[in-house]
Coordinates of C-alpha atoms and ligand atoms in Angstrom, one line a residue:
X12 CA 66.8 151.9 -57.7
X13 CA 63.5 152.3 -56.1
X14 CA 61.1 153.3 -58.5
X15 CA 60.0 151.7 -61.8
X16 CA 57.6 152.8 -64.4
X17 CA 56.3 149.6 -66.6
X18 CA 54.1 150.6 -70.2
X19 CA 53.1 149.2 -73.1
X20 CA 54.7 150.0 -76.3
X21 CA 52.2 149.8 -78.9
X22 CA 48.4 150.1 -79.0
X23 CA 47.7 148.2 -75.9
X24 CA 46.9 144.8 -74.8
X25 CA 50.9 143.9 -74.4
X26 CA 50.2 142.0 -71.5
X27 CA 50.9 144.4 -69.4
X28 CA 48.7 142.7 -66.3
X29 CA 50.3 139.3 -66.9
X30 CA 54.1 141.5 -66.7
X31 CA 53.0 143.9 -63.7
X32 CA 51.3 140.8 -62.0
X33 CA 55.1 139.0 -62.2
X34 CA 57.2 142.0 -61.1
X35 CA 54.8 143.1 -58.1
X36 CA 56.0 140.0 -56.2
X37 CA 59.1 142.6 -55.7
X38 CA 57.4 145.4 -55.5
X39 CA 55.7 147.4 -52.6
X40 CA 53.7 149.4 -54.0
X41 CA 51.7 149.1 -57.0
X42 CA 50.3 152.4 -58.9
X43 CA 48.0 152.9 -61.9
X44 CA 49.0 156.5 -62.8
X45 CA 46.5 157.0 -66.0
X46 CA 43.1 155.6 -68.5
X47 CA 40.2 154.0 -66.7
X48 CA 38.0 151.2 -66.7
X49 CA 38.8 151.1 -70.4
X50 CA 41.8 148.6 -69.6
X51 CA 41.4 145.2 -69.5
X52 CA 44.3 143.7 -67.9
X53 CA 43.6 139.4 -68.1
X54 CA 46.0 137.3 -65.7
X55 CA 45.8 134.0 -64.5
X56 CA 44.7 133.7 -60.8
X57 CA 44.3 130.3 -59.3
X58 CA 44.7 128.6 -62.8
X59 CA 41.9 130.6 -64.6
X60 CA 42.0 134.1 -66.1
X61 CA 40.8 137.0 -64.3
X62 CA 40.6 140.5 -65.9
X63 CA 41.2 143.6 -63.9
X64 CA 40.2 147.2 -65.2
X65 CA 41.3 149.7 -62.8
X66 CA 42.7 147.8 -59.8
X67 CA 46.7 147.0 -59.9
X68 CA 47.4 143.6 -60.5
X69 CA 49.5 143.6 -57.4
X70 CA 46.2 143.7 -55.6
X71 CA 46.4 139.8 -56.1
X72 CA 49.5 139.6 -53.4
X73 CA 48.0 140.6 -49.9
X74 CA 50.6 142.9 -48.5
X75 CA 50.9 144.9 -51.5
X76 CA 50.0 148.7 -51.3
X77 CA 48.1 149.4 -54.4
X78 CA 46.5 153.1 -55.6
X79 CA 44.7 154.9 -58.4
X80 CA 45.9 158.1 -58.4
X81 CA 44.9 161.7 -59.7
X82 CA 46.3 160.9 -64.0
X83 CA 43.3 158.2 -63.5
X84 CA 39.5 158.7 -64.0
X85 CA 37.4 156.6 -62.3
X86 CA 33.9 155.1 -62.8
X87 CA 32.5 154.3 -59.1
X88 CA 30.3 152.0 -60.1
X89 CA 32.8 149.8 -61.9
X90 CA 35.6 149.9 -59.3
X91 CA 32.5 148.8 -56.8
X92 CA 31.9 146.0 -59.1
X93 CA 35.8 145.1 -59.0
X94 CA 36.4 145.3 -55.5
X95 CA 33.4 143.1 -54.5
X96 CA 34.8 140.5 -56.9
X97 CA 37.6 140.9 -55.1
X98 CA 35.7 140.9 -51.8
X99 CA 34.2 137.6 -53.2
X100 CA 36.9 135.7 -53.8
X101 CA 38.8 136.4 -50.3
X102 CA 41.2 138.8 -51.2
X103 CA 41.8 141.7 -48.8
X104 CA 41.6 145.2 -50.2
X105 CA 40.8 147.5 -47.4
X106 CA 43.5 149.1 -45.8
X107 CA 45.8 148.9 -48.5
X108 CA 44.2 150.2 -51.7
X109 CA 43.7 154.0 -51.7
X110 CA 42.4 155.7 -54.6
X111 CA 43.6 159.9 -55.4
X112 CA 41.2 162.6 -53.8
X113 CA 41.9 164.3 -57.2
X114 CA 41.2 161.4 -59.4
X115 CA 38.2 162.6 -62.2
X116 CA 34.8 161.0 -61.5
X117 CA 33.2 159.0 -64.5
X118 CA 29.7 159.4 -64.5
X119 CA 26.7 157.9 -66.4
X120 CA 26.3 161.4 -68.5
X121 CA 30.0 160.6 -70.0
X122 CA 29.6 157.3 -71.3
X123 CA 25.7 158.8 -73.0
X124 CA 27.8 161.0 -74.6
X125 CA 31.1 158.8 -75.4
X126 CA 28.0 156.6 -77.0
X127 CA 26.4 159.6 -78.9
X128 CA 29.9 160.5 -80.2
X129 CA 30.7 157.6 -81.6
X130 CA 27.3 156.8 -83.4
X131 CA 27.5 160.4 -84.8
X132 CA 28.4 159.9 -88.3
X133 CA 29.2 163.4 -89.4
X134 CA 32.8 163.0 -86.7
X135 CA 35.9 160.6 -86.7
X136 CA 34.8 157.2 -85.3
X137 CA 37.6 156.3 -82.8
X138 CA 35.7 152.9 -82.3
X139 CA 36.0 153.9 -78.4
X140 CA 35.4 151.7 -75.6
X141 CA 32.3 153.3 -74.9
X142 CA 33.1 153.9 -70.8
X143 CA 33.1 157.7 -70.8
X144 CA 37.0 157.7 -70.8
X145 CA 37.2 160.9 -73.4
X146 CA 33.8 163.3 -72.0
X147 CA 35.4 162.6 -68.6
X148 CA 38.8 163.5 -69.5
X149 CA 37.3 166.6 -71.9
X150 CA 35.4 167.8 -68.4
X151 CA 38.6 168.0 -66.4
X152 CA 40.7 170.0 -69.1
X153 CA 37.2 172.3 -69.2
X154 CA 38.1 172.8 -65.8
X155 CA 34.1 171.4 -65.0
X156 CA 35.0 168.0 -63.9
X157 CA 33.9 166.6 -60.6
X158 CA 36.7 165.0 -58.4
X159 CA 36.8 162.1 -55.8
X160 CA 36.8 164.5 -53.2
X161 CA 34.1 166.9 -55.4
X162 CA 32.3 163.8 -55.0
X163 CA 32.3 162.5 -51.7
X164 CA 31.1 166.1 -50.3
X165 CA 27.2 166.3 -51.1
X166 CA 26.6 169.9 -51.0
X167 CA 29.7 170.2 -53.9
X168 CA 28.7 167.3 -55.7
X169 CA 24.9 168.3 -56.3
X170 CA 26.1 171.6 -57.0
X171 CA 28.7 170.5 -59.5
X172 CA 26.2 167.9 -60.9
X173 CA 23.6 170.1 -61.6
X174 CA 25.9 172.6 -63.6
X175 CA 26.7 170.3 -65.6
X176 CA 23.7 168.5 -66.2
X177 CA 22.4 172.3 -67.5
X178 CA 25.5 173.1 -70.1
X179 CA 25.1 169.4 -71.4
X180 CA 21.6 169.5 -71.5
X181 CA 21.0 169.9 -75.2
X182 CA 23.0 166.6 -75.8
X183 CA 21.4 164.4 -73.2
X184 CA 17.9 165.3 -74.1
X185 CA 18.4 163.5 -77.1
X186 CA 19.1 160.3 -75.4
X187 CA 17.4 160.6 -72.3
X188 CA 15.1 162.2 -69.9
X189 CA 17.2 164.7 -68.0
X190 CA 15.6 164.3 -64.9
X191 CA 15.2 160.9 -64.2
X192 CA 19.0 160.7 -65.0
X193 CA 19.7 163.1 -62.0
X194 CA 17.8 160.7 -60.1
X195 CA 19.5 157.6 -60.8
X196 CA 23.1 159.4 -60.1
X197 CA 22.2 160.6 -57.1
X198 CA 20.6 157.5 -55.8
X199 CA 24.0 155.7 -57.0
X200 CA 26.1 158.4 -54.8
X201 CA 24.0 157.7 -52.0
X202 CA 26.2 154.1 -51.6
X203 CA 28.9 155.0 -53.9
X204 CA 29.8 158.2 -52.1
X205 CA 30.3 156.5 -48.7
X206 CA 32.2 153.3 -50.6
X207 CA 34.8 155.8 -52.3
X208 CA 34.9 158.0 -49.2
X209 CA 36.9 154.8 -47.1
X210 CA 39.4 154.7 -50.4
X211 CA 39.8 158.5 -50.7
X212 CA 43.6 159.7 -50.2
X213 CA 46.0 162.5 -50.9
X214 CA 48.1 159.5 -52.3
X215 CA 50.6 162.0 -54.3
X216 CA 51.8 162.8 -50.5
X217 CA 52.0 159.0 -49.6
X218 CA 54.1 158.0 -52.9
X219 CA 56.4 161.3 -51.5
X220 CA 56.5 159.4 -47.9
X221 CA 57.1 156.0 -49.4
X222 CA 60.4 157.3 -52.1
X223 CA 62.0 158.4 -49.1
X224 CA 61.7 155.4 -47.0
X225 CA 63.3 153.4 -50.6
X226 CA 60.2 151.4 -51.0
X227 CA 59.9 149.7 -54.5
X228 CA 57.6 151.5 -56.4
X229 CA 55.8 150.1 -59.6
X230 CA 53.9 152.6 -61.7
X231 CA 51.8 151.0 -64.4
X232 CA 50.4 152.2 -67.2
X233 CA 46.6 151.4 -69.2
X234 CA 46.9 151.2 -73.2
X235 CA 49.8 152.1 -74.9
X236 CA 52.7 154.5 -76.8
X237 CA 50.5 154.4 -79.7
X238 CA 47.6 155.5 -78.0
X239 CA 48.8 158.3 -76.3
X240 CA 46.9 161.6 -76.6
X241 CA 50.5 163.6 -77.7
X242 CA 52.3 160.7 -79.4
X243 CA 50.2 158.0 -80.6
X244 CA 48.3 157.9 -83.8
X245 CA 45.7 160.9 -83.1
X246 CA 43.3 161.2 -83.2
X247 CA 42.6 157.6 -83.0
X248 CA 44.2 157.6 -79.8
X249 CA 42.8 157.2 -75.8
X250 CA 42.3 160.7 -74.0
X251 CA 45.6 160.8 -71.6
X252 CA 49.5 160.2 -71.7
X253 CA 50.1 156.7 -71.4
X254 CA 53.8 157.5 -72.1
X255 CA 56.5 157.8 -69.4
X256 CA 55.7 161.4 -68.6
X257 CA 52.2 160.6 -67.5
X258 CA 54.0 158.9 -64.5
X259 CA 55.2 161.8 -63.0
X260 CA 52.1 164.1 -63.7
X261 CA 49.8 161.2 -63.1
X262 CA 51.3 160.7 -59.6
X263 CA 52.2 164.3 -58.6
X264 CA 55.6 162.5 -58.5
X265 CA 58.5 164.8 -60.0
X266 CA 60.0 163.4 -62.9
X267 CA 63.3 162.9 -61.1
X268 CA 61.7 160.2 -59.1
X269 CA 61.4 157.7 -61.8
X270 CA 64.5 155.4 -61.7
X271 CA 63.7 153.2 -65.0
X272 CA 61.6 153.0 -67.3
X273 CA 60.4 149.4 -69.0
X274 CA 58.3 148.7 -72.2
X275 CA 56.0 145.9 -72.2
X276 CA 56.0 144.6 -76.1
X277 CA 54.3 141.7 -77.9
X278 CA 56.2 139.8 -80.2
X279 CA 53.6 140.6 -83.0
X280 CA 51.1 143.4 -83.1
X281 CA 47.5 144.1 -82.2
X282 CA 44.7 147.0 -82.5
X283 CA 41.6 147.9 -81.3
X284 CA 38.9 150.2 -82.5
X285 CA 40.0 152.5 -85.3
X286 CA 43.0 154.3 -87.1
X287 CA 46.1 153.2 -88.7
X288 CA 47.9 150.2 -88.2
X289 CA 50.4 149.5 -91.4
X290 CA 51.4 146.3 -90.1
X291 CA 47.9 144.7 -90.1
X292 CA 47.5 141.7 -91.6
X293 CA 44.0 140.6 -93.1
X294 CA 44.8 136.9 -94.4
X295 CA 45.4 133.7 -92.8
X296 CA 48.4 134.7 -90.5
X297 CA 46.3 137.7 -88.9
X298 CA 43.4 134.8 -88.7
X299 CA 46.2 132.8 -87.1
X300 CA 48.1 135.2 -84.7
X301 CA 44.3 136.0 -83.3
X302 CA 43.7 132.5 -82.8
X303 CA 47.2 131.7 -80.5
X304 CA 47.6 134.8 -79.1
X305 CA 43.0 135.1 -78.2
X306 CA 43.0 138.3 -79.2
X307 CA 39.7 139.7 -78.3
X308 CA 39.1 142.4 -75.9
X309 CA 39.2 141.9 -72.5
X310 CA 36.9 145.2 -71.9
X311 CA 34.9 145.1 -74.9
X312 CA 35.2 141.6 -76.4
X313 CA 35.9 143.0 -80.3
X314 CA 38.1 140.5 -82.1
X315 CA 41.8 142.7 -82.0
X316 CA 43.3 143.5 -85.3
X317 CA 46.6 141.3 -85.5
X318 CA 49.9 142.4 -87.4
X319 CA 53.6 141.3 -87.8
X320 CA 56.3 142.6 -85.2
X321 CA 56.3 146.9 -86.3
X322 CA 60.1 147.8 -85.2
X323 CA 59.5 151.6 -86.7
X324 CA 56.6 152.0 -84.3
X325 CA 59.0 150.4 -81.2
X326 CA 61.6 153.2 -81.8
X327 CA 59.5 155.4 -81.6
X328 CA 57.9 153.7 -78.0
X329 CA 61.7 153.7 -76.7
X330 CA 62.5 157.2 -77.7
X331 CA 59.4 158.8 -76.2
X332 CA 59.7 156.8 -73.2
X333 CA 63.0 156.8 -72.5
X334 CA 62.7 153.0 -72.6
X335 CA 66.2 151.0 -71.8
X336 CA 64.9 147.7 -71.4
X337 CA 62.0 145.7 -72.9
X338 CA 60.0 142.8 -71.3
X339 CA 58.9 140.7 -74.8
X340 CA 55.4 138.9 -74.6
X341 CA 53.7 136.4 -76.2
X342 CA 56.6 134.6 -78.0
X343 CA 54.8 131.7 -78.0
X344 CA 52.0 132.8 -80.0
X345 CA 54.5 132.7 -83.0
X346 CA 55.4 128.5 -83.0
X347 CA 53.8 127.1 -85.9
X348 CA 54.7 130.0 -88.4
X349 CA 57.6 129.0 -91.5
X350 CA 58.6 133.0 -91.8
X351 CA 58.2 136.2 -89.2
X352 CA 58.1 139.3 -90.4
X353 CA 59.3 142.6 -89.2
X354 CA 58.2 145.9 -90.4
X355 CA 61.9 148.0 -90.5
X356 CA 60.3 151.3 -91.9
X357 CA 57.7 152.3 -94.1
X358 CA 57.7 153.7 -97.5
X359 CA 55.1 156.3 -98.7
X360 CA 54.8 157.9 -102.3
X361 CA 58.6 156.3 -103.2
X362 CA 60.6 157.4 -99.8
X363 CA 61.6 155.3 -97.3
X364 CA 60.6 156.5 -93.9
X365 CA 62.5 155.1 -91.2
X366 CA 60.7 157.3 -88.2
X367 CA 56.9 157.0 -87.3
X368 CA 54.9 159.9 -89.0
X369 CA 53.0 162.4 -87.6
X370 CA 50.5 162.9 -90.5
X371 CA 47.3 160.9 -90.2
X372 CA 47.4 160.4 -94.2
X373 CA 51.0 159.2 -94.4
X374 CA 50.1 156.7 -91.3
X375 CA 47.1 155.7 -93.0
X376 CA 48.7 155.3 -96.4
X377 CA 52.3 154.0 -95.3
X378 CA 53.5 150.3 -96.9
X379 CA 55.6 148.1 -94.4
X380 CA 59.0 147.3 -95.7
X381 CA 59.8 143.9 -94.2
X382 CA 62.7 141.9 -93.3
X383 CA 61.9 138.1 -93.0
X384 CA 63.0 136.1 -90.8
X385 CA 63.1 132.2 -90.3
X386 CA 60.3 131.0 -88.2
X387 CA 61.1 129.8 -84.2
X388 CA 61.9 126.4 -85.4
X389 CA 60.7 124.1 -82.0
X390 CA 59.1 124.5 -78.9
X391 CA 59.0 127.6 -77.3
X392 CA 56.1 127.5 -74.4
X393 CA 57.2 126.0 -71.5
X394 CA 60.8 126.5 -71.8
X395 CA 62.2 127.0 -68.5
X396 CA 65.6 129.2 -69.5
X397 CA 66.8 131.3 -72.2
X398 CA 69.5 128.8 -73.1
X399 CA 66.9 126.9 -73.4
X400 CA 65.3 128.6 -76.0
X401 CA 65.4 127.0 -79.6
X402 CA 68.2 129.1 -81.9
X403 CA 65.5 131.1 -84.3
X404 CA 63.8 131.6 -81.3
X405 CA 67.0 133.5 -79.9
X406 CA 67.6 134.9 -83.2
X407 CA 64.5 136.8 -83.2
X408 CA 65.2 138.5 -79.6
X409 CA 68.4 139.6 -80.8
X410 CA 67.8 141.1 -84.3
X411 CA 64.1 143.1 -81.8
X412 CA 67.2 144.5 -79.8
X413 CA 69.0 145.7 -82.9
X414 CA 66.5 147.4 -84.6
X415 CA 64.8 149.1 -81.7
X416 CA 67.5 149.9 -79.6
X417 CA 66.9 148.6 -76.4
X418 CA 67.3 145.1 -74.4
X419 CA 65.3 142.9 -74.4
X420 CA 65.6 141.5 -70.3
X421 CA 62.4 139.3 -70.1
X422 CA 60.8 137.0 -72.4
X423 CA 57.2 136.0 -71.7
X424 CA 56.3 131.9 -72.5
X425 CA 52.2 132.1 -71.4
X426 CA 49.5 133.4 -69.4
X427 CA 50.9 132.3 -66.1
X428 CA 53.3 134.4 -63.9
X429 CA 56.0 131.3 -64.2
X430 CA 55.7 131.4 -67.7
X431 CA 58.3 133.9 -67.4
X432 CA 62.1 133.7 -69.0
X433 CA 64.8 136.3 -67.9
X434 CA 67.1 136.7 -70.6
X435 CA 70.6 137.1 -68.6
X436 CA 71.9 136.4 -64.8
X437 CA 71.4 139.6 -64.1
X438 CA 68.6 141.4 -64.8
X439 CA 67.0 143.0 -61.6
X440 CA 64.1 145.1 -61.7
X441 CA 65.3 147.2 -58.2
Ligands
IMO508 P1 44.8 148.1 -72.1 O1 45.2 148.7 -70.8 C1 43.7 148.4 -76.2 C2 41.5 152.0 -77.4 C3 40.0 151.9 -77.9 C4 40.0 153.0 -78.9 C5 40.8 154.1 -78.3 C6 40.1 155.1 -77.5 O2 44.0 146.8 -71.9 O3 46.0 147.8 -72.9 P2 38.8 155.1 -75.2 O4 37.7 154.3 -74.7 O5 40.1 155.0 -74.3 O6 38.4 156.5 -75.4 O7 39.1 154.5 -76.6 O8 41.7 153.4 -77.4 N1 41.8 151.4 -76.1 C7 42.5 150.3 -75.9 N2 43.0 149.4 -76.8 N3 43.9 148.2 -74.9 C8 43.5 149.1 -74.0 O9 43.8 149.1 -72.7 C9 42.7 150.2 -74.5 N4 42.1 151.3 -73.9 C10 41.5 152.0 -74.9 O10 39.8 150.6 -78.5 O11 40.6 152.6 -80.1
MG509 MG1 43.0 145.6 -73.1

């Protein structure tokens, strides 16, 4: 097994970085195959949190290959920003980061307008994250988009640029002056231009060279199942496939190329922004869960809606995905509760629905029927072994496995890479 595709199963914020941080150790190479700088992926690097937004996590081990490629749109300015941090704190990039030719440029127009869409009260607030993600993704299915290599050729760009300055132009005026905007973006590509020229790569035929040599390939997704523009809860959902299949037409990779396929999964729930979320909880225990688990946005800094453990919405993740195996995160956050809950289907109008709707109303409207179970009785952060692990504790993992369907091979303790549990002798990621 070569090639591994790692995702999170429910609306984000699994702790996907943390998870693709601790399996890129084995890994060499390290893909981000969709989303954009709307991802906030928080680790711990040299004791103290550090939050990535487009880069791989696997940036952070110094022989790692690690690429952006053509599913992603990117924002020059804010992968700048990132690598200098990088730059800053000593750890090599150049050489070994290489970013798609195709990727989808964001520019300054696409977050005026993700802004404008939001405050427009006569459409669906998604409660975005404001970074251009949707008008971005919206240009490249308009077949108007401008890509990395669009971008890095002047003549095309200013051409490209100033069509599409003209067929927005009765939006923007409304929020800015038109022409001092074309200013600023192309005093920007002056520098950015030349900075995303030295990353630019046709990286679809790198991954090709790479699968046949065997390397170990990670692909890593942004957000999650439920915000997938297909099979999340639309249309308060992000503006690509965050599923398994956006692997393979996020790479230019053919789906035959992806070996496994693991779901990252908290042991609770969370949500950002808008839309349906039946497990939410709005008294003390959401207050709690928030509180252990610092729920607040890594990109944005909103306070995350918490919610008990939602196994209708996790058979859904594994069927979609193809999931087998499950890496569980955040355990910890639940010591200190009497009872867990776990949604095991919904009802709506008198029926039991055991399958994840697609009607906005009945996902709006759904109740959780829960099964309760008895809290993890003892210490559970900082345990070293799955034997370890206090009985409820274990209890827990197994009756996730049941009703989801899939096993659960790693158990995440903390923040840190060690705080890491595999849950047999042997699991093995290639
Ligand atoms: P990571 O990778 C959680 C949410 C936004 C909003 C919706 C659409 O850290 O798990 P967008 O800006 O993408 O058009 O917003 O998607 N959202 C996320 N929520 N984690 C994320 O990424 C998210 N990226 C987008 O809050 O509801
Ligand atoms: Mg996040």
């Amino acid at each position: 097994m070569s090639t591994l595709v790692v995702l999170g199963t429910q609306w984000g914020d699994e702790g996907k970085g943390k998870v693709v941080h601790y399996l890129a150790a084995d890994s060499d190479y390290i893909v981000r195959y969709q989303g954009g700088n709307n991802a906030g992926h928080t680790l711990i690097y040299q004791d103290k949190p550090f939050v990535l937004h487009l880069i791989p996590s696997g940036i952070l081990f110094p022989k790692k290959i690690c690429m952006i490629t053509n599913g992603v749109v990117v924002d020059p300015k804010a992968l700048k920003e990132e690598i200098d941090v990088l730059k800053k704190k000593k750890i090599p990039v150049d050489g070994r980061f290489f970013v798609s030719e195709r990727a989808h440029v964001i520019l300054p127009y696409h977050k005026l307008i993700d802004g404008m869409l939001e405050s427009d009260t006569t459409k669906t607030k998604i409660g975005t994250t404001k970074k251009g993600i949707g008008p971005c993704y919206t240009d490249k299915v308009r077949r108007v988009g401008i890509r990395v290599i669009d971008y890095i050729d002047k003549e095309v760009f200013v051409e490209l640029l100033d069509q599409n300055l003209k067929e927005k132009e009765d939006m923007l005026k409304k929020v800015c002056d038109i022409k001092k905007l074309r200013k600023e973006i192309l005093k920007d590509h002056e520098v950015l231009s030349k900075f995303l020229k030295k990353y630019a790569a046709d990286t679809s035929l790198m991954l090709a060279e790479a699968i046949k040599k065997k390397k170990k390939i990670l692909f890593e997704s942004a957000q999650g199942t439920m915000l997938d523009l297909d099979y999340g809860t639309y249309p308060f959902v992000t503006s690509s496939n965050p599923t398994s299949g956006g692997a393979s037409t996020g790479t230019g990779m053919g789906p035959a190329c992806v070996d496994d396929v693991l779901g990252v999964v908290k042991a609770y729930t969370t949500r950002v922004g808008e839309g349906p979320f039946p497990t939410e909880l709005f008294d003390k225990t959401g207050e709690f869960l928030r509180d252990k688990g610092q729920e607040y946005g890594a990109t944005t800094g909103r306070p995350r809606r918490c919610g008990w453990f939602d196994a209708v919405v996790l058979r859904h993740s594994v069927r979609v995905n193809g999931i087998k195996r499950l890496i569980l995160t955040k355990l910890d956050c639940l010591e200190g509760l009497d009872k867990i809950k776990v949604c095991v289907a919904y009802k709506y109008k008198g029926k039991i629905l055991k399958e994840f709707p697609a009607s906005r109303i009945v996902q709006r409207d759904c109740k959780p029927v829960y099964e309760e179970l008895p809290g993890l009785d003892g210490k559970v952060a900082g345990v070293k072994s799955y034997d370890k692990l206090p009985k409820n504790a274990k209890k827990y993992i197994k009756r996730l496995e049941e009703l989801v369907g899939a096993k659960i091979d790693l158990v995440s303790l903390g923040r840190k890479r060690e705080e890491t549990i595999k849950t047999g002798k042997n699991v093995k990621w290639f």
